[in-house]
Tab-separated table of C-alpha atoms and ligand atoms in Angstrom:
chain	number	residue	atom	x	y	z
A	1	MET	CA	9.851	-55.729	66.468
A	2	THR	CA	7.822	-52.535	66.076
A	3	LEU	CA	4.254	-52.789	67.287
A	4	LYS	CA	1.423	-52.696	64.771
A	5	LEU	CA	-1.569	-50.552	65.614
A	6	SER	CA	-5.210	-50.401	64.664
A	7	VAL	CA	-7.489	-47.413	65.159
A	8	VAL	CA	-11.199	-48.181	65.301
A	9	GLY	CA	-13.365	-45.195	64.396
A	10	THR	CA	-11.817	-42.675	62.031
A	11	GLY	CA	-13.688	-39.510	62.960
A	12	TYR	CA	-11.976	-36.477	64.428
A	13	LEU	CA	-10.134	-38.324	67.155
A	14	GLY	CA	-9.420	-41.522	65.222
A	15	ALA	CA	-8.193	-39.927	61.997
A	16	THR	CA	-5.879	-37.670	63.990
A	17	HIS	CA	-4.601	-40.502	66.161
A	18	ALA	CA	-4.033	-42.804	63.180
A	19	ALA	CA	-2.036	-40.214	61.213
A	20	CYS	CA	-0.033	-39.150	64.269
A	21	MET	CA	0.834	-42.728	65.294
A	22	SER	CA	1.932	-43.410	61.723
A	23	SER	CA	4.157	-40.340	61.899
A	24	LEU	CA	5.840	-41.915	64.935
A	25	GLY	CA	6.833	-44.838	62.672
A	26	PHE	CA	4.114	-47.387	63.433
A	27	THR	CA	2.149	-49.345	60.849
A	28	VAL	CA	-1.446	-48.240	61.399
A	29	ILE	CA	-4.707	-49.598	60.032
A	30	GLY	CA	-7.721	-47.307	60.453
A	31	VAL	CA	-11.118	-49.047	60.488
A	32	ASP	CA	-14.575	-47.543	60.269
A	33	THR	CA	-18.040	-48.739	59.268
A	34	ASP	CA	-18.571	-45.571	57.181
A	35	ALA	CA	-17.470	-46.595	53.675
A	36	GLN	CA	-17.547	-43.044	52.359
A	37	LYS	CA	-15.279	-41.779	55.118
A	38	ILE	CA	-12.838	-44.641	54.570
A	39	ALA	CA	-12.774	-44.008	50.805
A	40	GLN	CA	-12.051	-40.330	51.387
A	41	LEU	CA	-9.306	-40.968	53.930
A	42	SER	CA	-7.726	-43.606	51.661
A	43	ARG	CA	-7.504	-40.963	48.945
A	44	GLY	CA	-5.788	-38.671	51.436
A	45	GLU	CA	-8.814	-36.403	51.832
A	46	LEU	CA	-9.791	-35.248	55.280
A	47	PRO	CA	-13.603	-35.297	55.823
A	48	PHE	CA	-13.309	-32.269	58.160
A	49	TYR	CA	-11.118	-29.208	58.559
A	50	GLU	CA	-8.157	-29.432	60.923
A	51	PRO	CA	-5.026	-27.332	60.413
A	52	GLY	CA	-1.958	-29.463	59.618
A	53	LEU	CA	-3.771	-32.803	59.620
A	54	ASP	CA	-4.539	-32.690	55.895
A	55	THR	CA	-0.862	-32.601	54.905
A	56	LEU	CA	0.116	-35.137	57.580
A	57	LEU	CA	-2.530	-37.561	56.302
A	58	VAL	CA	-1.216	-37.352	52.745
A	59	SER	CA	2.430	-37.737	53.740
A	60	GLU	CA	1.713	-40.697	56.044
A	61	ILE	CA	-0.319	-42.525	53.397
A	62	LYS	CA	2.619	-42.056	51.022
A	63	THR	CA	4.965	-43.836	53.447
A	64	GLY	CA	2.782	-46.954	53.112
A	65	ARG	CA	2.455	-47.226	56.895
A	66	LEU	CA	-1.054	-45.774	57.082
A	67	THR	CA	-4.048	-47.513	55.472
A	68	PHE	CA	-7.821	-47.468	55.958
A	69	THR	CA	-10.497	-50.120	55.541
A	70	THR	CA	-14.080	-51.018	56.413
A	71	ASP	CA	-13.040	-54.643	56.929
A	72	PHE	CA	-12.636	-55.324	60.657
A	73	SER	CA	-10.709	-58.545	60.022
A	74	ALA	CA	-7.822	-56.294	58.950
A	75	VAL	CA	-7.062	-55.584	62.615
A	76	ALA	CA	-5.957	-59.197	63.103
A	77	ASP	CA	-2.350	-58.244	62.461
A	78	ALA	CA	-2.247	-55.443	65.024
A	79	ASP	CA	-0.905	-55.650	68.584
A	80	VAL	CA	-2.604	-52.551	69.985
A	81	HIS	CA	-6.137	-51.427	69.076
A	82	PHE	CA	-7.253	-47.889	69.834
A	83	ILE	CA	-11.009	-47.372	70.190
A	84	CYS	CA	-11.768	-43.851	68.968
A	85	VAL	CA	-15.488	-43.921	68.205
A	86	GLY	CA	-17.950	-41.267	69.316
A	87	THR	CA	-20.033	-41.285	72.495
A	88	PRO	CA	-22.739	-38.717	71.689
A	89	GLN	CA	-25.472	-37.604	74.054
A	90	SER	CA	-28.226	-40.213	73.925
A	91	LYS	CA	-31.490	-39.230	72.264
A	92	ASP	CA	-33.627	-39.812	75.334
A	93	GLY	CA	-31.609	-38.185	78.099
A	94	LEU	CA	-28.360	-36.681	79.330
A	95	ALA	CA	-26.323	-39.900	79.388
A	96	ALA	CA	-23.692	-40.856	76.823
A	97	ASP	CA	-24.689	-43.304	74.115
A	98	LEU	CA	-22.252	-46.229	74.297
A	99	THR	CA	-23.582	-48.096	71.267
A	100	TYR	CA	-20.520	-47.420	69.105
A	101	VAL	CA	-17.970	-48.229	71.799
A	102	LYS	CA	-19.602	-51.545	72.613
A	103	ALA	CA	-20.054	-52.403	68.930
A	104	SER	CA	-16.394	-51.642	68.142
A	105	VAL	CA	-15.034	-53.861	70.874
A	106	ALA	CA	-17.426	-56.631	69.834
A	107	ALA	CA	-16.426	-56.218	66.170
A	108	ILE	CA	-12.692	-56.596	66.784
A	109	ALA	CA	-12.949	-59.288	69.501
A	110	PRO	CA	-12.916	-62.250	67.064
A	111	TYR	CA	-9.688	-60.977	65.471
A	112	LEU	CA	-7.666	-60.162	68.567
A	113	LYS	CA	-4.444	-62.102	68.642
A	114	ASN	CA	-2.826	-63.486	71.726
A	115	GLY	CA	-1.470	-60.778	74.029
A	116	SER	CA	-3.003	-57.875	72.176
A	117	LEU	CA	-4.188	-54.765	73.983
A	118	VAL	CA	-7.420	-52.855	73.359
A	119	VAL	CA	-7.039	-49.222	74.382
A	120	GLY	CA	-10.106	-47.046	74.781
A	121	LYS	CA	-9.667	-43.376	73.950
A	122	SER	CA	-13.312	-42.352	73.643
A	123	THR	CA	-14.814	-40.283	76.459
A	124	VAL	CA	-16.992	-42.686	78.444
A	125	PRO	CA	-18.945	-42.787	81.705
A	126	VAL	CA	-16.823	-44.116	84.550
A	127	GLY	CA	-17.197	-47.894	84.808
A	128	THR	CA	-17.361	-48.479	81.055
A	129	ALA	CA	-13.761	-49.696	80.783
A	130	GLN	CA	-14.246	-52.328	83.480
A	131	MET	CA	-17.495	-53.458	81.862
A	132	LEU	CA	-15.757	-53.829	78.478
A	133	ARG	CA	-12.814	-55.593	80.094
A	134	ASP	CA	-15.193	-58.090	81.699
A	135	GLN	CA	-16.844	-58.697	78.332
A	136	LEU	CA	-13.491	-59.168	76.670
A	137	ALA	CA	-12.517	-61.688	79.348
A	138	ILE	CA	-15.291	-63.856	77.884
A	139	SER	CA	-15.055	-63.099	74.151
A	140	ALA	CA	-11.241	-62.776	73.883
A	141	PRO	CA	-9.613	-63.902	77.151
A	142	HIS	CA	-6.162	-63.767	75.560
A	143	ALA	CA	-6.464	-59.976	75.145
A	144	ASP	CA	-6.419	-57.120	77.671
A	145	LEU	CA	-8.027	-53.685	77.859
A	146	ALA	CA	-6.711	-50.298	79.031
A	147	TRP	CA	-8.017	-46.720	78.930
A	148	ASN	CA	-6.064	-43.769	77.590
A	149	PRO	CA	-8.201	-40.605	77.525
A	150	GLU	CA	-7.604	-38.012	74.869
A	151	PHE	CA	-7.451	-34.280	75.553
A	152	LEU	CA	-7.055	-32.949	72.044
A	153	ARG	CA	-8.559	-29.625	71.132
A	154	GLU	CA	-9.992	-29.068	67.697
A	155	GLY	CA	-7.737	-26.718	65.788
A	156	PHE	CA	-4.699	-28.110	67.661
A	157	ALA	CA	-5.371	-31.813	67.188
A	158	VAL	CA	-1.976	-32.796	65.775
A	159	GLU	CA	-0.028	-30.723	68.284
A	160	ASP	CA	-2.089	-32.047	71.200
A	161	THR	CA	-1.548	-35.653	70.068
A	162	LEU	CA	2.180	-35.486	69.383
A	163	THR	CA	3.110	-33.047	72.153
A	164	PRO	CA	0.365	-33.433	74.756
A	165	ASN	CA	0.698	-31.774	78.162
A	166	ARG	CA	0.284	-35.181	79.812
A	167	LEU	CA	-0.355	-38.832	78.996
A	168	VAL	CA	-2.848	-40.624	81.194
A	169	VAL	CA	-3.185	-44.387	81.092
A	170	GLY	CA	-5.676	-46.467	83.030
A	171	VAL	CA	-4.366	-49.993	83.348
A	172	ALA	CA	-5.146	-53.112	85.326
A	173	ASN	CA	-1.594	-54.507	85.267
A	174	ASP	CA	2.069	-53.694	84.522
A	175	ARG	CA	2.052	-55.414	81.148
A	176	ALA	CA	-0.569	-53.040	79.732
A	177	GLU	CA	1.456	-50.071	80.962
A	178	THR	CA	4.629	-51.452	79.364
A	179	ILE	CA	2.902	-51.790	75.984
A	180	LEU	CA	1.536	-48.265	76.159
A	181	LYS	CA	4.962	-46.942	77.145
A	182	GLU	CA	6.348	-48.587	74.020
A	183	VAL	CA	3.686	-46.930	71.840
A	184	TYR	CA	4.260	-43.511	73.339
A	185	ALA	CA	8.051	-43.787	73.738
A	186	PRO	CA	8.801	-40.846	71.381
A	187	VAL	CA	6.264	-38.654	73.185
A	188	ILE	CA	7.555	-39.677	76.627
A	189	ALA	CA	11.083	-38.864	75.429
A	190	LEU	CA	9.983	-35.225	75.026
A	191	GLY	CA	9.484	-35.103	78.797
A	192	THR	CA	5.705	-35.500	78.694
A	193	PRO	CA	4.360	-36.322	82.167
A	194	TRP	CA	3.143	-39.939	82.385
A	195	ILE	CA	0.316	-40.723	84.747
A	196	ARG	CA	-0.605	-44.301	85.516
A	197	ALA	CA	-4.049	-44.705	86.978
A	198	ASP	CA	-6.601	-47.423	87.524
A	199	LEU	CA	-9.375	-47.755	84.941
A	200	PRO	CA	-12.066	-45.652	86.707
A	201	THR	CA	-9.651	-42.834	87.536
A	202	ALA	CA	-8.437	-42.627	83.937
A	203	GLU	CA	-12.021	-42.357	82.726
A	204	LEU	CA	-12.778	-39.719	85.357
A	205	VAL	CA	-9.715	-37.597	84.514
A	206	LYS	CA	-11.186	-36.751	81.139
A	207	VAL	CA	-14.628	-35.694	82.304
A	208	ALA	CA	-13.178	-33.903	85.323
A	209	ALA	CA	-10.885	-31.869	83.050
A	210	ASN	CA	-13.721	-30.920	80.717
A	211	SER	CA	-16.006	-30.106	83.652
A	212	PHE	CA	-13.353	-27.805	85.089
A	213	LEU	CA	-12.909	-26.028	81.751
A	214	ALA	CA	-16.676	-25.651	81.336
A	215	THR	CA	-16.883	-24.300	84.880
A	216	LYS	CA	-14.204	-21.721	84.165
A	217	ILE	CA	-16.056	-20.456	81.113
A	218	SER	CA	-19.420	-20.361	82.856
A	219	PHE	CA	-17.843	-18.654	85.849
A	220	ILE	CA	-16.649	-15.764	83.708
A	221	ASN	CA	-19.965	-15.641	81.864
A	222	ALA	CA	-21.749	-15.425	85.214
A	223	MET	CA	-19.425	-12.526	86.078
A	224	ALA	CA	-20.389	-10.982	82.728
A	225	GLU	CA	-24.045	-11.067	83.779
A	226	VAL	CA	-23.172	-9.371	87.055
A	227	CYS	CA	-21.017	-6.788	85.261
A	228	GLU	CA	-23.923	-5.974	82.983
A	229	ALA	CA	-26.201	-5.508	85.997
A	230	ALA	CA	-23.664	-3.487	87.987
A	231	GLY	CA	-22.132	-1.368	85.241
A	232	GLY	CA	-18.781	-3.177	85.144
A	233	ASP	CA	-16.509	-4.553	82.433
A	234	VAL	CA	-15.936	-8.317	82.450
A	235	THR	CA	-12.880	-8.156	80.190
A	236	VAL	CA	-11.054	-5.953	82.700
A	237	LEU	CA	-12.278	-8.164	85.549
A	238	ALA	CA	-11.001	-11.309	83.773
A	239	LYS	CA	-7.629	-9.739	83.109
A	240	ALA	CA	-7.310	-8.620	86.713
A	241	ILE	CA	-8.209	-11.953	88.330
A	242	GLY	CA	-6.171	-13.847	85.729
A	243	TYR	CA	-2.907	-12.373	87.019
A	244	ASP	CA	-3.341	-14.482	90.140
A	245	PRO	CA	-1.468	-17.635	89.125
A	246	ARG	CA	-3.895	-19.728	91.147
A	247	ILE	CA	-6.633	-18.549	88.802
A	248	GLY	CA	-4.725	-18.078	85.533
A	249	ASN	CA	-5.884	-16.052	82.554
A	250	ARG	CA	-6.785	-18.836	80.126
A	251	PHE	CA	-10.350	-19.956	79.467
A	252	LEU	CA	-11.669	-16.740	80.955
A	253	GLN	CA	-12.931	-15.299	77.697
A	254	ALA	CA	-16.490	-14.125	78.346
A	255	GLY	CA	-18.994	-14.354	75.530
A	256	ILE	CA	-21.685	-16.618	74.152
A	257	GLY	CA	-20.260	-19.653	75.915
A	258	PHE	CA	-18.994	-23.107	75.107
A	259	GLY	CA	-20.214	-25.547	72.497
A	260	GLY	CA	-18.755	-28.306	70.350
A	261	GLY	CA	-18.801	-32.063	70.439
A	262	CYS	CA	-17.237	-32.392	73.904
A	263	LEU	CA	-17.843	-29.898	76.697
A	264	PRO	CA	-21.671	-29.701	76.630
A	265	LYS	CA	-22.301	-33.429	76.261
A	266	ASP	CA	-19.492	-34.419	78.630
A	267	ILE	CA	-20.805	-32.410	81.567
A	268	ARG	CA	-24.311	-33.757	80.976
A	269	ALA	CA	-23.120	-37.358	80.753
A	270	PHE	CA	-21.033	-36.837	83.892
A	271	MET	CA	-24.109	-35.638	85.806
A	272	ALA	CA	-26.131	-38.596	84.561
A	273	ARG	CA	-23.427	-41.049	85.623
A	274	ALA	CA	-22.975	-39.442	89.040
A	275	GLU	CA	-26.686	-39.858	89.635
A	276	GLU	CA	-26.478	-43.551	88.717
A	277	LEU	CA	-23.597	-43.892	91.163
A	278	GLY	CA	-25.546	-42.223	93.985
A	279	ALA	CA	-23.343	-39.111	93.857
A	280	LYS	CA	-25.877	-36.796	92.212
A	281	GLN	CA	-25.381	-33.965	94.689
A	282	ALA	CA	-21.652	-33.762	94.037
A	283	LEU	CA	-22.256	-32.646	90.475
A	284	GLU	CA	-25.412	-30.575	90.917
A	285	PHE	CA	-23.280	-27.483	90.219
A	286	LEU	CA	-22.728	-28.679	86.649
A	287	ARG	CA	-26.431	-28.166	85.985
A	288	GLU	CA	-25.903	-24.512	86.850
A	289	ILE	CA	-22.797	-24.409	84.609
A	290	ASP	CA	-24.949	-25.711	81.750
A	291	GLN	CA	-27.690	-23.160	82.507
A	292	ILE	CA	-25.283	-20.202	82.630
A	293	ASN	CA	-23.872	-21.392	79.325
A	294	LEU	CA	-27.247	-21.575	77.606
A	295	ARG	CA	-28.244	-18.224	79.123
A	296	ALA	CA	-25.304	-16.544	77.385
A	297	ARG	CA	-26.918	-17.410	74.040
A	298	GLN	CA	-30.256	-16.047	75.206
A	299	ARG	CA	-28.625	-12.800	76.342
A	300	VAL	CA	-27.540	-12.053	72.768
A	301	ILE	CA	-31.082	-12.557	71.538
A	302	ASP	CA	-32.361	-10.298	74.328
A	303	VAL	CA	-29.938	-7.546	73.266
A	304	VAL	CA	-31.058	-7.851	69.645
A	305	ARG	CA	-34.725	-7.603	70.635
A	306	ALA	CA	-34.108	-4.720	73.038
A	307	ASP	CA	-32.231	-2.790	70.389
A	308	LEU	CA	-34.177	-3.573	67.232
A	309	SER	CA	-37.682	-4.619	68.248
A	310	GLU	CA	-39.588	-7.428	69.931
A	311	ASP	CA	-40.931	-8.219	66.486
A	312	LEU	CA	-37.902	-9.150	64.372
A	313	THR	CA	-39.716	-9.948	61.156
A	314	LYS	CA	-38.668	-6.735	59.414
A	315	TYR	CA	-35.006	-6.997	60.320
A	316	ARG	CA	-31.979	-8.341	58.526
A	317	ILE	CA	-29.253	-9.752	60.765
A	318	ALA	CA	-25.777	-10.761	59.613
A	319	VAL	CA	-24.216	-13.482	61.756
A	320	LEU	CA	-20.441	-13.722	61.551
A	321	GLY	CA	-19.411	-17.250	62.490
A	322	ALA	CA	-21.219	-20.586	62.489
A	323	THR	CA	-18.644	-22.960	63.973
A	324	PHE	CA	-18.367	-23.530	67.725
A	325	LYS	CA	-14.899	-21.988	67.672
A	326	PRO	CA	-12.437	-20.690	65.053
A	327	ASP	CA	-10.046	-22.897	63.042
A	328	SER	CA	-12.615	-25.668	62.885
A	329	ASP	CA	-15.532	-26.559	60.630
A	330	ASP	CA	-17.362	-28.218	63.505
A	331	VAL	CA	-20.869	-26.878	64.136
A	332	ARG	CA	-21.910	-29.430	66.751
A	333	ASP	CA	-23.773	-27.608	69.534
A	334	SER	CA	-22.376	-24.343	68.202
A	335	PRO	CA	-23.588	-21.340	70.230
A	336	ALA	CA	-23.223	-19.147	67.122
A	337	LEU	CA	-25.410	-21.346	64.961
A	338	ASP	CA	-27.909	-21.824	67.769
A	339	ILE	CA	-28.330	-18.047	68.079
A	340	ALA	CA	-28.655	-17.707	64.287
A	341	ALA	CA	-31.320	-20.421	64.208
A	342	GLN	CA	-33.256	-18.893	67.114
A	343	LEU	CA	-33.306	-15.463	65.460
A	344	HIS	CA	-34.416	-17.074	62.227
A	345	ALA	CA	-37.189	-18.910	64.080
A	346	ALA	CA	-38.236	-15.561	65.569
A	347	GLY	CA	-38.825	-14.256	62.043
A	348	ALA	CA	-35.633	-12.267	61.390
A	349	LYS	CA	-33.912	-12.509	58.025
A	350	VAL	CA	-30.628	-14.079	59.110
A	351	ILE	CA	-27.589	-14.362	56.846
A	352	VAL	CA	-24.754	-16.493	58.177
A	353	HIS	CA	-21.118	-16.214	57.150
A	354	ASP	CA	-18.302	-18.534	58.188
A	355	PRO	CA	-14.860	-19.106	56.651
A	356	LYS	CA	-15.034	-22.930	56.949
A	357	GLY	CA	-18.343	-24.018	58.422
A	358	ILE	CA	-20.986	-23.092	55.849
A	359	GLU	CA	-21.528	-26.573	54.412
A	360	PRO	CA	-21.844	-28.391	57.757
A	361	ALA	CA	-24.016	-25.540	59.049
A	362	ARG	CA	-26.275	-25.706	56.002
A	363	LYS	CA	-26.696	-29.447	56.538
A	364	ARG	CA	-27.858	-28.801	60.075
A	365	PHE	CA	-30.084	-25.794	59.302
A	366	PRO	CA	-31.005	-25.926	55.600
A	367	THR	CA	-33.534	-23.107	55.954
A	368	LEU	CA	-30.946	-20.536	57.115
A	369	ALA	CA	-29.372	-18.256	54.490
A	370	PHE	CA	-25.607	-18.534	54.042
A	371	GLU	CA	-23.127	-16.284	52.268
A	372	GLU	CA	-19.532	-17.107	51.389
A	373	ASP	CA	-18.536	-13.471	51.016
A	374	VAL	CA	-18.646	-11.494	54.233
A	375	ARG	CA	-19.297	-8.265	52.327
A	376	VAL	CA	-22.399	-9.774	50.743
A	377	ALA	CA	-23.517	-11.226	54.091
A	378	VAL	CA	-23.535	-7.834	55.808
A	379	LYS	CA	-25.247	-5.980	52.956
A	380	ASP	CA	-28.235	-3.943	54.209
A	381	ALA	CA	-28.009	-5.540	57.660
A	382	ASP	CA	-29.760	-3.919	60.604
A	383	ALA	CA	-27.313	-5.592	62.956
A	384	ILE	CA	-24.074	-7.557	62.755
A	385	LEU	CA	-23.478	-10.306	65.321
A	386	HIS	CA	-19.871	-11.384	65.794
A	387	LEU	CA	-20.281	-14.891	67.233
A	388	THR	CA	-17.189	-16.950	66.333
A	389	GLU	CA	-13.837	-15.239	66.719
A	390	TRP	CA	-12.230	-16.007	63.342
A	391	LYS	CA	-9.132	-13.933	62.733
A	392	GLU	CA	-10.559	-12.522	59.526
A	393	TYR	CA	-13.337	-10.797	61.449
A	394	ARG	CA	-10.775	-8.911	63.514
A	395	GLU	CA	-9.262	-7.727	60.258
A	396	LEU	CA	-12.496	-6.268	58.884
A	397	ASP	CA	-12.436	-2.558	58.139
A	398	PRO	CA	-15.333	-1.010	60.127
A	399	ALA	CA	-15.500	1.986	57.771
A	400	ALA	CA	-15.813	-0.201	54.659
A	401	ILE	CA	-18.358	-2.514	56.318
A	402	GLY	CA	-20.230	0.578	57.471
A	403	GLN	CA	-20.804	1.531	53.814
A	404	LEU	CA	-22.606	-1.750	53.189
A	405	VAL	CA	-24.979	-2.102	56.123
A	406	LYS	CA	-28.310	-0.413	56.722
A	407	SER	CA	-27.564	0.326	60.345
A	408	LYS	CA	-24.159	0.440	62.044
A	409	PHE	CA	-25.027	-1.777	64.993
A	410	LEU	CA	-22.609	-4.469	66.136
A	411	ILE	CA	-22.890	-7.051	68.896
A	412	ASP	CA	-19.572	-8.628	69.824
A	413	GLY	CA	-20.485	-12.002	71.273
A	414	ARG	CA	-16.862	-12.942	71.832
A	415	ASN	CA	-15.329	-9.751	73.193
A	416	MET	CA	-12.612	-9.960	70.596
A	417	LEU	CA	-13.165	-6.995	68.302
A	418	ASP	CA	-11.464	-3.649	68.804
A	419	ARG	CA	-14.432	-1.663	70.108
A	420	ASP	CA	-12.719	1.716	69.777
A	421	LYS	CA	-11.911	1.088	66.137
A	422	TRP	CA	-15.545	0.252	65.376
A	423	ARG	CA	-16.894	3.121	67.473
A	424	ASN	CA	-14.544	5.587	65.820
A	425	ALA	CA	-16.024	4.498	62.492
A	426	GLY	CA	-19.475	5.453	63.756
A	427	TRP	CA	-20.715	2.078	65.005
A	428	ARG	CA	-22.855	1.409	68.048
A	429	VAL	CA	-21.183	-1.553	69.720
A	430	HIS	CA	-22.644	-3.833	72.357
A	431	ALA	CA	-20.199	-6.293	73.890
A	432	LEU	CA	-21.366	-8.988	76.323
A	433	GLY	CA	-20.505	-8.190	79.925
A	434	ARG	CA	-19.357	-4.626	79.217
A	435	THR	CA	-21.650	-1.742	79.972
A	436	ASP	CA	-19.783	1.333	78.768
B	1	UDX	C1	-12.345	-29.513	74.507
B	1	UDX	C2	-11.189	-29.615	75.505
B	1	UDX	O1	-10.489	-28.364	75.551
B	1	UDX	C3	-10.263	-30.743	75.102
B	1	UDX	O2	-9.215	-30.870	76.037
B	1	UDX	C4	-11.082	-32.012	75.036
B	1	UDX	O3	-10.309	-33.114	74.716
B	1	UDX	C5	-12.210	-31.863	74.047
B	1	UDX	O4	-13.017	-30.761	74.423
B	1	UDX	P1	-12.635	-28.467	72.075
B	1	UDX	O5	-14.038	-29.006	72.081
B	1	UDX	O6	-11.821	-28.603	70.845
B	1	UDX	O7	-11.798	-29.124	73.255
B	1	UDX	O8	-12.788	-26.903	72.389
B	1	UDX	P2	-12.200	-25.854	73.433
B	1	UDX	O9	-11.034	-25.173	72.861
B	1	UDX	O10	-12.071	-26.441	74.775
B	1	UDX	O11	-13.407	-24.798	73.450
B	1	UDX	C6	-14.706	-25.220	73.862
B	1	UDX	C7	-15.696	-24.090	73.763
B	1	UDX	O12	-15.484	-23.131	74.790
B	1	UDX	C8	-15.698	-23.308	72.448
B	1	UDX	O13	-17.044	-23.126	72.034
B	1	UDX	C9	-15.052	-21.988	72.816
B	1	UDX	O14	-15.501	-20.931	72.008
B	1	UDX	C10	-15.507	-21.821	74.250
B	1	UDX	N1	-14.614	-20.990	75.071
B	1	UDX	C11	-13.331	-21.367	75.307
B	1	UDX	C12	-15.108	-19.811	75.641
B	1	UDX	O15	-16.275	-19.440	75.440
B	1	UDX	N2	-14.266	-19.057	76.428
B	1	UDX	C13	-12.987	-19.422	76.673
B	1	UDX	O16	-12.304	-18.679	77.401
B	1	UDX	C14	-12.501	-20.608	76.094
């Protein structure tokens, strides 16, 4: 008989996982405490922007396999329960806040049937899975717990769930692995590497991967700082070192650095956990990675001040991009929005444009000015800051934009615009990490 699944927490990760598991043929019940979110999802509306997931959600609901509810007792029928709730940075420190993870496991415990498996997917500090498993041994001894970290990237969430580059499962026994193999059978059949680990290793894989990615980005941004000091060009440097297959050319895009709901908080939580474990020194370097990352934002502000004036109150600055990366409406810890807000706080008149992120950005910074039309956003600007590399910004016509602004000054915070094209249209262009 086909397994029945529940997905607890229907945010980015949970909504994606629920729709994707349904598309594999499973009956899936998505549960969340947020009634508004559940109502929206039940109507087939996605509460966030993710390419391809909107249509998948609608088609899976139509099959009748995928349903959503706020009633936790609805999980009673399911054999496997995926925990997909958030683990944000806690308000009083660097550590991850485990409130939602603990509450979810406690909420489903009374309804777990004999032999069912709880599978954590949330990113958690190492040791959490064992702690939850111990708790479950008391509240629902007939159930088991495994950990199955998720590596999905926003903008590629469906692809990364259905055709991931690996599946990692942390299990305490063969039975848990067998159940997970049954769930992921269609994905395994594609040749996806399967890695069985113990619970702590599975938890660590996720934070290690994100720490490595963050390190790669901060490494190239550190090189950008050196290039600026030495008169070099970081884009050429990145291309040249990237040809070495041991280094690789991906995640070497220098610019204003990483943001989003994962990388920044994951490296901080990892440091906090290492300290608790007595391994603080091992992850000291991540503090530097974080610092380099935040410095990249400051460098843009420094360039603006150096070029316009220390006193920004008379200047109008158009910011292109609010989301932490393109093809997403996520503004969590967005470097672009952070820079916009800092310039605004410094007295500049800042107008922010973004193809998808204006509403979430407005919620976060209601005092910033937003414009839906890029041509209106740049009108009479003293400087344009390109901070999120949406495709439509690469397609802008520098000559036409030049007619609208007050001063043809562009800062490319992502090193993605064609500098020659802009320069040929009479623009002064400053790109991070490039001195010519
Ligand atoms: C990340 C991980 O990639 C994913 O595996 C994990 O599961 C969740 O966290 P995501 O947050 O969607 O995914 O974003 P990602 O594509 O990794 O980009 C993170 C940030 O780094 C973005 O702000 C992006 O603009 C920045 N970045 C990325 C760079 O500045 N330079 C690069 O070369 C690559």
